[in-house]
mmCIF file of C-alpha atoms in Angstrom:
data_model
loop_
_atom_site.group_PDB
_atom_site.id
_atom_site.type_symbol
_atom_site.label_atom_id
_atom_site.label_comp_id
_atom_site.label_asym_id
_atom_site.label_seq_id
_atom_site.Cartn_x
_atom_site.Cartn_y
_atom_site.Cartn_z
ATOM 1 C CA MET A 1 -27.042 7.802 -71.252
ATOM 2 C CA PRO A 2 -28.573 4.296 -71.201
ATOM 3 C CA ASN A 3 -29.814 4.015 -74.799
ATOM 4 C CA TRP A 4 -26.622 3.273 -76.767
ATOM 5 C CA ALA A 5 -26.682 0.517 -79.386
ATOM 6 C CA ASN A 6 -23.852 -2.024 -79.504
ATOM 7 C CA LEU A 7 -20.367 -0.737 -80.334
ATOM 8 C CA MET A 8 -19.473 -1.502 -83.978
ATOM 9 C CA LEU A 9 -15.977 -1.581 -85.487
ATOM 10 C CA THR A 10 -15.552 0.535 -88.607
ATOM 11 C CA LYS A 11 -13.827 -0.923 -91.669
ATOM 12 C CA GLN A 12 -10.663 0.964 -90.683
ATOM 13 C CA GLY A 13 -11.143 -0.357 -87.141
ATOM 14 C CA LYS A 14 -11.335 -3.966 -88.373
ATOM 15 C CA VAL A 15 -8.025 -3.530 -90.225
ATOM 16 C CA LEU A 16 -6.412 -2.106 -87.065
ATOM 17 C CA GLN A 17 -7.933 -4.909 -84.981
ATOM 18 C CA ALA A 18 -6.271 -7.475 -87.253
ATOM 19 C CA LYS A 19 -2.949 -5.682 -86.822
ATOM 20 C CA ALA A 20 -3.384 -5.758 -83.016
ATOM 21 C CA ILE A 21 -4.083 -9.494 -83.086
ATOM 22 C CA ALA A 22 -0.929 -9.936 -85.131
ATOM 23 C CA GLY A 23 1.125 -8.111 -82.507
ATOM 24 C CA SER A 24 0.819 -4.350 -83.170
ATOM 25 C CA THR A 25 -0.089 -2.045 -80.293
ATOM 26 C CA LEU A 26 -3.701 -0.832 -80.249
ATOM 27 C CA THR A 27 -3.528 2.711 -78.850
ATOM 28 C CA ILE A 28 -6.891 4.372 -78.065
ATOM 29 C CA THR A 29 -6.478 8.153 -78.422
ATOM 30 C CA LYS A 30 -9.853 9.755 -77.605
ATOM 31 C CA MET A 31 -13.632 9.619 -77.877
ATOM 32 C CA LYS A 32 -15.975 11.962 -79.721
ATOM 33 C CA LEU A 33 -19.657 12.761 -79.169
ATOM 34 C CA GLY A 34 -21.915 14.145 -81.878
ATOM 35 C CA SER A 35 -25.506 14.978 -82.781
ATOM 36 C CA GLY A 36 -25.647 13.591 -86.317
ATOM 37 C CA ILE A 37 -28.082 11.017 -87.709
ATOM 38 C CA ILE A 38 -26.695 8.383 -90.055
ATOM 39 C CA PRO A 39 -28.520 8.758 -93.401
ATOM 40 C CA ASP A 40 -30.557 5.904 -94.854
ATOM 41 C CA GLY A 41 -28.445 3.619 -97.012
ATOM 42 C CA VAL A 42 -25.202 4.500 -95.199
ATOM 43 C CA SER A 43 -23.524 1.796 -93.104
ATOM 44 C CA PRO A 44 -21.868 2.982 -89.858
ATOM 45 C CA GLU A 45 -18.834 0.827 -90.567
ATOM 46 C CA ASP A 46 -18.095 2.871 -93.729
ATOM 47 C CA LEU A 47 -17.716 6.126 -91.751
ATOM 48 C CA THR A 48 -14.336 7.661 -91.016
ATOM 49 C CA ASP A 49 -15.689 10.318 -88.619
ATOM 50 C CA LEU A 50 -18.947 11.216 -86.887
ATOM 51 C CA ILE A 51 -21.732 12.736 -88.988
ATOM 52 C CA GLN A 52 -21.853 15.884 -86.826
ATOM 53 C CA PRO A 53 -19.116 15.896 -84.152
ATOM 54 C CA LYS A 54 -19.698 18.218 -81.187
ATOM 55 C CA GLN A 55 -17.157 17.309 -78.475
ATOM 56 C CA ALA A 56 -13.806 15.530 -78.290
ATOM 57 C CA LEU A 57 -13.287 13.740 -74.959
ATOM 58 C CA GLY A 58 -9.874 13.048 -73.506
ATOM 59 C CA LEU A 59 -9.432 9.660 -71.832
ATOM 60 C CA THR A 60 -9.160 9.483 -68.043
ATOM 61 C CA ALA A 61 -8.491 5.764 -67.484
ATOM 62 C CA ILE A 62 -8.227 2.316 -69.084
ATOM 63 C CA SER A 63 -8.554 -1.030 -67.318
ATOM 64 C CA VAL A 64 -8.308 -4.582 -68.650
ATOM 65 C CA ASN A 65 -10.371 -7.469 -67.278
ATOM 66 C CA GLY A 66 -10.333 -10.760 -69.205
ATOM 67 C CA GLY A 67 -11.282 -10.030 -72.788
ATOM 68 C CA LEU A 68 -12.664 -6.533 -72.075
ATOM 69 C CA ALA A 69 -10.869 -3.198 -71.969
ATOM 70 C CA LYS A 70 -12.877 -0.502 -70.145
ATOM 71 C CA ILE A 71 -12.075 2.989 -71.473
ATOM 72 C CA GLN A 72 -13.266 5.939 -69.374
ATOM 73 C CA SER A 73 -13.766 9.656 -69.937
ATOM 74 C CA ILE A 74 -15.692 12.599 -68.454
ATOM 75 C CA VAL A 75 -18.639 14.275 -70.234
ATOM 76 C CA THR A 76 -19.232 17.872 -69.156
ATOM 77 C CA ASN A 77 -20.954 20.971 -70.454
ATOM 78 C CA ALA A 78 -18.609 23.342 -68.593
ATOM 79 C CA GLU A 79 -17.246 24.887 -71.813
ATOM 80 C CA LEU A 80 -20.072 23.953 -74.181
ATOM 81 C CA SER A 81 -21.290 26.994 -76.144
ATOM 82 C CA GLU A 82 -24.371 25.291 -77.629
ATOM 83 C CA GLY A 83 -26.442 22.391 -76.313
ATOM 84 C CA TYR A 84 -27.092 19.318 -78.455
ATOM 85 C CA TYR A 85 -28.650 15.837 -78.508
ATOM 86 C CA ILE A 86 -26.002 13.134 -78.014
ATOM 87 C CA ARG A 87 -26.841 10.736 -80.848
ATOM 88 C CA GLU A 88 -23.451 9.297 -81.849
ATOM 89 C CA CYS A 89 -20.179 8.314 -80.181
ATOM 90 C CA GLY A 90 -16.894 7.404 -81.864
ATOM 91 C CA VAL A 91 -13.768 5.749 -80.431
ATOM 92 C CA PHE A 92 -10.548 6.841 -82.105
ATOM 93 C CA ALA A 93 -7.229 4.981 -82.197
ATOM 94 C CA ASN A 94 -3.805 5.308 -83.752
ATOM 95 C CA ASP A 95 -3.044 3.074 -86.762
ATOM 96 C CA PRO A 96 0.740 2.702 -87.035
ATOM 97 C CA ASP A 97 0.525 2.867 -90.829
ATOM 98 C CA VAL A 98 -2.084 5.583 -91.556
ATOM 99 C CA GLY A 99 -2.364 7.624 -88.330
ATOM 100 C CA GLU A 100 -5.471 8.358 -86.242
ATOM 101 C CA ILE A 101 -8.674 6.641 -87.405
ATOM 102 C CA MET A 102 -12.229 6.197 -86.106
ATOM 103 C CA TYR A 103 -11.875 2.697 -84.651
ATOM 104 C CA ALA A 104 -15.491 2.099 -83.565
ATOM 105 C CA ILE A 105 -18.894 3.816 -83.464
ATOM 106 C CA MET A 106 -22.178 3.465 -81.601
ATOM 107 C CA THR A 107 -25.481 5.383 -81.826
ATOM 108 C CA ASP A 108 -28.323 6.349 -79.488
ATOM 109 C CA THR A 109 -31.909 5.986 -80.766
ATOM 110 C CA SER A 110 -33.365 7.952 -77.830
ATOM 111 C CA PRO A 111 -30.762 10.648 -77.240
ATOM 112 C CA ASP A 112 -30.255 12.748 -74.112
ATOM 113 C CA PHE A 113 -29.903 16.522 -74.405
ATOM 114 C CA LEU A 114 -26.691 18.084 -73.122
ATOM 115 C CA PRO A 115 -27.401 21.779 -72.354
ATOM 116 C CA SER A 116 -24.879 24.523 -72.927
ATOM 117 C CA ALA A 117 -22.825 26.083 -70.145
ATOM 118 C CA SER A 118 -25.077 29.174 -70.249
ATOM 119 C CA SER A 119 -28.108 27.129 -69.113
ATOM 120 C CA SER A 120 -26.946 27.335 -65.446
ATOM 121 C CA VAL A 121 -27.185 23.536 -65.218
ATOM 122 C CA VAL A 122 -23.715 22.082 -64.629
ATOM 123 C CA ILE A 123 -23.360 18.515 -65.857
ATOM 124 C CA SER A 124 -20.295 16.341 -65.338
ATOM 125 C CA GLU A 125 -20.534 12.566 -65.447
ATOM 126 C CA GLU A 126 -18.331 9.564 -66.138
ATOM 127 C CA PHE A 127 -18.616 7.976 -69.576
ATOM 128 C CA SER A 128 -17.147 4.537 -70.259
ATOM 129 C CA ILE A 129 -16.975 2.096 -73.193
ATOM 130 C CA ASN A 130 -15.995 -1.576 -73.206
ATOM 131 C CA VAL A 131 -13.746 -2.659 -76.083
ATOM 132 C CA VAL A 132 -13.228 -6.329 -76.946
ATOM 133 C CA THR A 133 -9.965 -7.555 -78.536
ATOM 134 C CA GLU A 134 -8.197 -10.886 -78.631
ATOM 135 C CA ASN A 135 -4.790 -9.444 -77.702
ATOM 136 C CA MET A 136 -5.307 -7.488 -74.474
ATOM 137 C CA ALA A 137 -1.557 -7.342 -73.825
ATOM 138 C CA ASN A 138 -1.158 -4.947 -76.746
ATOM 139 C CA ILE A 139 -3.950 -2.441 -75.899
ATOM 140 C CA THR A 140 -3.196 0.935 -74.347
ATOM 141 C CA ALA A 141 -4.673 4.448 -74.183
ATOM 142 C CA ILE A 142 -3.463 8.035 -74.172
ATOM 143 C CA ILE A 143 -4.617 9.502 -70.848
ATOM 144 C CA ASP A 144 -5.516 13.206 -70.636
ATOM 145 C CA PRO A 145 -4.331 14.469 -67.209
ATOM 146 C CA GLU A 146 -6.482 17.620 -67.538
ATOM 147 C CA GLY A 147 -9.682 15.579 -67.582
ATOM 148 C CA ILE A 148 -9.161 13.234 -64.638
ATOM 149 C CA VAL A 149 -11.818 13.691 -61.965
ATOM 150 C CA THR A 150 -12.376 10.871 -59.489
ATOM 151 C CA VAL A 151 -15.379 10.301 -57.238
ATOM 152 C CA ALA A 152 -13.130 10.869 -54.214
ATOM 153 C CA ASN A 153 -11.993 14.243 -55.567
ATOM 154 C CA ALA A 154 -15.550 15.343 -56.267
ATOM 155 C CA ARG A 155 -16.707 14.281 -52.788
ATOM 156 C CA LYS A 156 -13.797 16.157 -51.147
ATOM 157 C CA ILE A 157 -14.643 19.358 -53.059
ATOM 158 C CA ALA A 158 -18.324 19.119 -52.048
ATOM 159 C CA GLU A 159 -17.501 18.452 -48.381
ATOM 160 C CA ASP A 160 -15.104 21.418 -48.249
ATOM 161 C CA LYS A 161 -17.764 23.744 -49.674
ATOM 162 C CA VAL A 162 -20.378 22.563 -47.152
ATOM 163 C CA THR A 163 -17.934 23.032 -44.269
ATOM 164 C CA GLU A 164 -17.013 26.512 -45.477
ATOM 165 C CA HIS A 165 -20.701 27.477 -45.663
ATOM 166 C CA ASN A 166 -21.585 26.079 -42.217
ATOM 167 C CA GLU A 167 -18.645 27.855 -40.566
ATOM 168 C CA ASP A 168 -19.742 31.225 -41.983
ATOM 169 C CA THR A 169 -21.366 33.199 -39.116
ATOM 170 C CA GLU A 170 -23.569 35.044 -41.606
ATOM 171 C CA ALA A 171 -24.869 31.854 -43.253
ATOM 172 C CA HIS A 172 -27.606 30.998 -40.691
ATOM 173 C CA PRO A 173 -28.442 34.033 -38.546
ATOM 174 C CA ASN A 174 -30.838 33.379 -35.655
ATOM 175 C CA ASP A 175 -33.278 36.099 -36.694
ATOM 176 C CA PHE A 176 -33.744 34.530 -40.152
ATOM 177 C CA ASN A 177 -32.610 37.763 -41.759
ATOM 178 C CA LEU A 178 -32.523 36.645 -45.387
ATOM 179 C CA LYS A 179 -30.082 39.246 -46.651
ATOM 180 C CA GLY A 180 -29.554 39.947 -50.310
ATOM 181 C CA ILE A 181 -32.372 37.780 -51.633
ATOM 182 C CA THR A 182 -33.040 38.475 -55.305
ATOM 183 C CA ILE A 183 -36.401 37.359 -56.711
ATOM 184 C CA GLY A 184 -36.863 38.179 -60.371
ATOM 185 C CA LYS A 185 -35.532 41.714 -60.690
ATOM 186 C CA ASP A 186 -36.369 42.771 -57.120
ATOM 187 C CA ASN A 187 -33.648 43.014 -54.462
ATOM 188 C CA VAL A 188 -35.389 42.475 -51.114
ATOM 189 C CA ILE A 189 -34.683 41.860 -47.425
ATOM 190 C CA ALA A 190 -36.879 39.585 -45.308
ATOM 191 C CA THR A 191 -36.774 40.014 -41.526
ATOM 192 C CA LYS A 192 -38.567 36.785 -40.569
ATOM 193 C CA LYS A 193 -39.677 33.477 -42.049
ATOM 194 C CA GLY A 194 -43.172 34.634 -42.977
ATOM 195 C CA ASP A 195 -41.776 37.440 -45.101
ATOM 196 C CA LEU A 196 -40.204 34.963 -47.488
ATOM 197 C CA LEU A 197 -43.625 33.506 -48.376
ATOM 198 C CA THR A 198 -45.015 37.005 -48.841
ATOM 199 C CA LEU A 199 -42.161 37.897 -51.153
ATOM 200 C CA LEU A 200 -42.689 34.746 -53.213
ATOM 201 C CA ALA A 201 -46.404 35.518 -53.654
ATOM 202 C CA GLY A 202 -46.806 36.718 -57.216
ATOM 203 C CA LYS A 203 -43.357 35.383 -58.065
ATOM 204 C CA GLY A 204 -44.192 31.745 -57.432
ATOM 205 C CA ILE A 205 -45.399 30.954 -60.954
ATOM 206 C CA ASN A 206 -42.137 32.105 -62.533
ATOM 207 C CA LEU A 207 -40.151 30.397 -59.788
ATOM 208 C CA LEU A 208 -41.902 27.043 -60.338
ATOM 209 C CA SER A 209 -41.587 27.415 -64.104
ATOM 210 C CA ASP A 210 -37.833 27.899 -63.802
ATOM 211 C CA ILE A 211 -37.553 24.808 -61.580
ATOM 212 C CA LYS A 212 -39.673 22.784 -64.035
ATOM 213 C CA ASN A 213 -37.459 23.775 -66.977
ATOM 214 C CA LYS A 214 -34.311 22.760 -65.102
ATOM 215 C CA ILE A 215 -35.820 19.388 -64.139
ATOM 216 C CA ILE A 216 -36.835 18.749 -67.749
ATOM 217 C CA THR A 217 -33.303 19.605 -68.878
ATOM 218 C CA ILE A 218 -31.762 17.131 -66.409
ATOM 219 C CA VAL A 219 -34.112 14.128 -66.461
ATOM 220 C CA GLY A 220 -35.662 14.286 -69.914
ATOM 221 C CA LYS A 221 -37.941 16.128 -72.295
ATOM 222 C CA SER A 222 -41.470 17.365 -71.763
ATOM 223 C CA LYS A 223 -44.479 15.658 -73.358
ATOM 224 C CA ASN A 224 -44.666 18.094 -76.277
ATOM 225 C CA ALA A 225 -40.930 18.678 -76.685
ATOM 226 C CA TRP A 226 -39.520 19.039 -80.207
ATOM 227 C CA ASN A 227 -38.154 15.830 -81.768
ATOM 228 C CA PRO A 228 -36.133 15.290 -84.964
ATOM 229 C CA ASN A 229 -37.632 13.553 -88.023
ATOM 230 C CA GLU A 230 -41.135 13.583 -86.488
ATOM 231 C CA GLU A 231 -44.367 13.560 -88.496
ATOM 232 C CA ILE A 232 -46.341 16.703 -87.564
ATOM 233 C CA ILE A 233 -49.920 17.630 -88.499
ATOM 234 C CA ALA A 234 -51.505 21.073 -88.609
ATOM 235 C CA GLY A 235 -52.490 22.222 -85.126
ATOM 236 C CA ASP A 236 -49.790 20.242 -83.279
ATOM 237 C CA ILE A 237 -47.789 22.163 -80.676
ATOM 238 C CA ARG A 238 -44.187 21.732 -79.582
ATOM 239 C CA TYR A 239 -41.981 23.417 -76.984
ATOM 240 C CA THR A 240 -38.286 24.139 -77.495
ATOM 241 C CA GLU A 241 -35.520 23.069 -75.143
ATOM 242 C CA ASP A 242 -34.515 25.269 -72.202
ATOM 243 C CA GLY A 243 -32.459 28.223 -73.383
ATOM 244 C CA ASN A 244 -33.574 28.009 -77.040
ATOM 245 C CA GLY A 245 -35.462 31.242 -77.586
ATOM 246 C CA PRO A 246 -37.675 33.293 -75.212
ATOM 247 C CA SER A 247 -39.310 31.435 -72.312
ATOM 248 C CA TRP A 248 -42.807 32.535 -73.378
ATOM 249 C CA VAL A 249 -42.674 30.833 -76.783
ATOM 250 C CA TYR A 250 -44.275 27.649 -78.080
ATOM 251 C CA LEU A 251 -44.578 26.465 -81.708
ATOM 252 C CA LEU A 252 -47.909 25.852 -83.479
ATOM 253 C CA CYS A 253 -47.851 23.817 -86.706
ATOM 254 C CA LYS A 254 -49.191 25.785 -89.669
ATOM 255 C CA THR A 255 -48.063 23.415 -92.453
ATOM 256 C CA ALA A 256 -47.877 19.655 -91.833
ATOM 257 C CA GLY A 257 -44.724 17.710 -92.651
ATOM 258 C CA THR A 258 -41.612 16.137 -91.098
ATOM 259 C CA THR A 259 -39.290 18.014 -88.732
ATOM 260 C CA GLY A 260 -35.616 18.416 -89.577
ATOM 261 C CA THR A 261 -32.634 16.756 -87.907
ATOM 262 C CA ILE A 262 -31.641 19.853 -85.899
ATOM 263 C CA GLU A 263 -34.001 21.821 -83.650
ATOM 264 C CA PRO A 264 -34.745 25.286 -85.087
ATOM 265 C CA ILE A 265 -33.120 28.123 -83.160
ATOM 266 C CA LEU A 266 -35.442 30.906 -81.993
ATOM 267 C CA GLU A 267 -33.995 34.376 -81.642
ATOM 268 C CA ALA A 268 -34.505 36.349 -78.428
ATOM 269 C CA ASN A 269 -36.503 38.944 -80.402
ATOM 270 C CA ALA A 270 -38.993 36.390 -81.801
ATOM 271 C CA VAL A 271 -42.538 37.762 -82.206
ATOM 272 C CA VAL A 272 -45.989 36.138 -82.123
ATOM 273 C CA GLY A 273 -47.041 34.953 -85.579
ATOM 274 C CA GLN A 274 -43.499 34.663 -86.915
ATOM 275 C CA GLU A 275 -43.067 31.649 -89.230
ATOM 276 C CA ILE A 276 -40.268 29.136 -88.586
ATOM 277 C CA ASN A 277 -39.233 26.606 -91.262
ATOM 278 C CA ASP A 278 -38.263 23.189 -89.862
ATOM 279 C CA GLY A 279 -37.692 20.453 -92.443
ATOM 280 C CA SER A 280 -40.967 20.399 -94.390
ATOM 281 C CA VAL A 281 -42.896 21.750 -91.369
ATOM 282 C CA VAL A 282 -43.819 25.411 -91.009
ATOM 283 C CA TRP A 283 -44.328 26.555 -87.394
ATOM 284 C CA THR A 284 -45.765 29.830 -86.136
ATOM 285 C CA VAL A 285 -44.507 31.384 -82.926
ATOM 286 C CA GLN A 286 -47.198 31.551 -80.238
ATOM 287 C CA LYS A 287 -47.346 32.881 -76.687
ATOM 288 C CA ASN A 288 -47.726 30.431 -73.780
ATOM 289 C CA SER A 289 -50.195 32.664 -71.929
ATOM 290 C CA ASN A 290 -52.559 32.447 -74.926
ATOM 291 C CA ALA A 291 -52.283 28.668 -75.291
ATOM 292 C CA LEU A 292 -55.147 26.281 -74.602
ATOM 293 C CA SER A 293 -54.867 22.548 -74.082
ATOM 294 C CA PHE A 294 -56.857 21.901 -77.284
ATOM 295 C CA ALA A 295 -53.814 22.180 -79.593
ATOM 296 C CA GLY A 296 -55.468 24.869 -81.722
ATOM 297 C CA LYS A 297 -58.438 22.648 -82.660
ATOM 298 C CA GLU A 298 -61.176 24.485 -80.757
ATOM 299 C CA ALA A 299 -63.346 24.829 -83.904
ATOM 300 C CA ASP A 300 -63.588 21.027 -84.093
ATOM 301 C CA LEU A 301 -64.484 20.689 -80.412
ATOM 302 C CA PHE A 302 -66.919 23.529 -79.670
ATOM 303 C CA ALA A 303 -69.923 25.173 -81.338
ATOM 304 C CA LEU A 304 -70.141 28.950 -81.502
ATOM 305 C CA LEU A 305 -72.402 30.812 -79.085
ATOM 306 C CA ASN A 306 -73.775 32.868 -81.982
ATOM 307 C CA SER A 307 -75.228 30.800 -84.880
ATOM 308 C CA PRO A 308 -73.822 27.464 -83.665
ATOM 309 C CA ASP A 309 -73.221 24.651 -86.150
ATOM 310 C CA PHE A 310 -73.963 21.418 -84.264
ATOM 311 C CA LYS A 311 -72.585 18.108 -85.527
ATOM 312 C CA GLY A 312 -73.613 14.519 -84.817
ATOM 313 C CA THR A 313 -76.908 14.010 -82.927
ATOM 314 C CA PRO A 314 -77.304 16.823 -80.399
ATOM 315 C CA THR A 315 -79.988 16.400 -77.709
ATOM 316 C CA ALA A 316 -82.042 18.772 -75.556
ATOM 317 C CA PRO A 317 -84.682 18.506 -72.782
ATOM 318 C CA THR A 318 -88.201 17.610 -74.001
ATOM 319 C CA ALA A 319 -90.780 20.223 -73.027
ATOM 320 C CA ALA A 320 -94.356 19.466 -71.918
ATOM 321 C CA LYS A 321 -97.027 19.607 -74.669
ATOM 322 C CA THR A 322 -98.520 22.773 -73.155
ATOM 323 C CA VAL A 323 -95.249 24.791 -73.389
ATOM 324 C CA ASN A 324 -95.364 27.738 -75.781
ATOM 325 C CA ASN A 325 -92.093 29.720 -75.687
ATOM 326 C CA THR A 326 -88.675 29.940 -77.424
ATOM 327 C CA GLN A 327 -87.407 26.700 -75.877
ATOM 328 C CA ILE A 328 -85.925 24.209 -78.382
ATOM 329 C CA ALA A 329 -88.540 21.720 -79.625
ATOM 330 C CA THR A 330 -87.157 18.190 -79.782
ATOM 331 C CA THR A 331 -88.465 15.439 -82.065
ATOM 332 C CA ALA A 332 -89.951 13.831 -78.957
ATOM 333 C CA PHE A 333 -91.910 17.039 -78.282
ATOM 334 C CA VAL A 334 -93.267 17.059 -81.860
ATOM 335 C CA HIS A 335 -94.487 13.454 -81.561
ATOM 336 C CA LEU A 336 -96.026 14.245 -78.180
ATOM 337 C CA LEU A 337 -97.886 17.223 -79.581
ATOM 338 C CA ALA A 338 -99.084 15.467 -82.750
ATOM 339 C CA GLY A 339 -100.227 12.321 -80.937
ATOM 340 C CA ALA A 340 -102.209 13.952 -78.096
ATOM 341 C CA ALA A 341 -105.837 12.934 -78.392
ATOM 342 C CA ASN A 342 -107.203 16.046 -76.692
ATOM 343 C CA ASN A 343 -105.553 18.770 -78.724
ATOM 344 C CA GLY A 344 -107.096 18.195 -82.158
ATOM 345 C CA GLY A 345 -103.804 17.621 -83.883
ATOM 346 C CA ILE A 346 -103.790 16.281 -87.485
ATOM 347 C CA VAL A 347 -102.431 12.738 -87.594
ATOM 348 C CA ASP A 348 -103.095 11.868 -91.247
ATOM 349 C CA SER A 349 -104.189 13.618 -94.444
ATOM 350 C CA LEU A 350 -104.452 13.457 -98.198
ATOM 351 C CA LEU A 351 -104.407 16.937 -99.663
ATOM 352 C CA ALA A 352 -105.743 16.202 -103.146
ATOM 353 C CA GLN A 353 -108.822 16.946 -105.232
ATOM 354 C CA ASN A 354 -110.500 14.014 -103.512
ATOM 355 C CA GLY A 355 -108.896 13.995 -100.090
ATOM 356 C CA TYR A 356 -109.278 13.985 -96.362
ATOM 357 C CA VAL A 357 -107.849 15.198 -93.058
ATOM 358 C CA LYS A 358 -107.876 12.951 -89.995
ATOM 359 C CA PHE A 359 -107.519 14.528 -86.534
ATOM 360 C CA ALA A 360 -106.158 12.880 -83.408
ATOM 361 C CA ASN A 361 -109.564 12.925 -81.678
ATOM 362 C CA GLY A 362 -111.063 10.722 -84.448
ATOM 363 C CA LEU A 363 -112.734 13.474 -86.530
ATOM 364 C CA ILE A 364 -112.341 12.925 -90.296
ATOM 365 C CA LEU A 365 -113.080 15.646 -92.850
ATOM 366 C CA GLN A 366 -113.464 14.431 -96.462
ATOM 367 C CA TRP A 367 -114.076 16.210 -99.734
ATOM 368 C CA GLY A 368 -114.373 15.370 -103.402
ATOM 369 C CA ILE A 369 -116.028 16.090 -106.763
ATOM 370 C CA VAL A 370 -118.731 13.922 -108.431
ATOM 371 C CA TYR A 371 -119.268 14.588 -112.154
ATOM 372 C CA ALA A 372 -122.837 14.475 -113.580
ATOM 373 C CA GLU A 373 -124.081 14.730 -117.175
ATOM 374 C CA GLN A 374 -124.924 18.442 -116.855
ATOM 375 C CA GLY A 375 -122.059 19.504 -114.566
ATOM 376 C CA TYR A 376 -120.417 18.461 -111.342
ATOM 377 C CA ILE A 377 -121.325 18.396 -107.646
ATOM 378 C CA ILE A 378 -118.953 19.178 -104.804
ATOM 379 C CA VAL A 379 -119.430 16.700 -101.982
ATOM 380 C CA THR A 380 -118.069 16.993 -98.483
ATOM 381 C CA SER A 381 -118.607 14.692 -95.520
ATOM 382 C CA ILE A 382 -117.689 14.393 -91.882
#
C-alpha cells in the first residue's frame, strides 16, 4: 500500500497532542481502514471517524526512535466478508477527558483492492504508521495479543508445512501417478506426465483465466477495470473485480456519465442485456465471449458489406481504359477515358441553340441558326 498521503492530525487529535506535550499520556488504541471518499468541501481534520469504515485493526507493536513512534498492525482478509478498496486509514487514541477519538487520518489516492476471504486469495501483511510527538516518554499503545504475527512465526509455519509435505510418501510417487486431480468439474487420474497435458487440453483457457484473475487481484487492476468517480462515454467497457458477479460478465456503457463511489454489485443470476445503474452511468451486462476489442464502436470503424457507406476519401485500383465490367471506376479512370485521343471522347461542348461539341481527336461539330428577312436558315459545320 505505497500510495498513502501524509498523516494529518484531526482537530480532536491536535487537542490530545497538546495534552500529551503538557504531560498527559498519549495512548494509541487501534487503527481503522475504510473505503470512503472525503466529499468536496470537507476537511479531513474535521472528521471524527472514517467516511466508510470497513475494518478495525488491533495493534501488534509500538517502537520509539528519536521523535518518531512506529505503530504496527496486521492487515488480513481472513475474516473479510466483502472486498473493498482501501482509501482511508484512521489512528485512534484515548483522550483522558472525552474517551476514544480519531487522532489522525490519511488517505490513498490510488487505492489497493483487498479481496474477501471467499476469493481464495489469502492476504496478510504488516501495516505500520509513524507518529510524531514532542513528548515520546508519554506515548504508549494498547497491544492486541490475538493479532501478533512475526516474520519468524510465519517462516516457521511455512517450513513445517513444506517438511510435512516432503515426508509424505504419497506426495511424489515415482510413477507420476497424479491421484485425485480435479480440473473444472472432472475428477481424473493421470498415470504419467504426458497425461496431465492431455487432461489440460480444452481446460487450459479456463485455467489461465483463473490464474490471470488471481494475479490481477494481488498486484493491481486490469486495464479496463472499474474505477470510482470516472467519466465514462457511451461504448466504453469495464470489467468488475474478481468475485463480483459471474466470470463471463463485462459492462458496456449505454448512458454516459460519472461512476459512483462504490462498485456496483452483480448478482450471480445476471443476464445479458440487464441494465445496471452506477452513479449517472447506465451499464448493460454483456458476455465476454461476444466481446470485440473495438469497445462497441464497430459502426464507426467498418463499412457494411451490403450497401456500404464509405467516409473520408476511399481509394480503389485504376482500371485500364479498355476495361468494360462491374469494376469500380475511379476518378483517374474517368480522366484517362475522357482524355484518350484515339477513342473519340468528348472533351468540350456547348449545348445551346448555337453550340458545338469538341472531340478528343480534334473533330469539332458546330451548329446554329441564321435569321433572314423571309425566314431562318439552319447552319451546321465541321
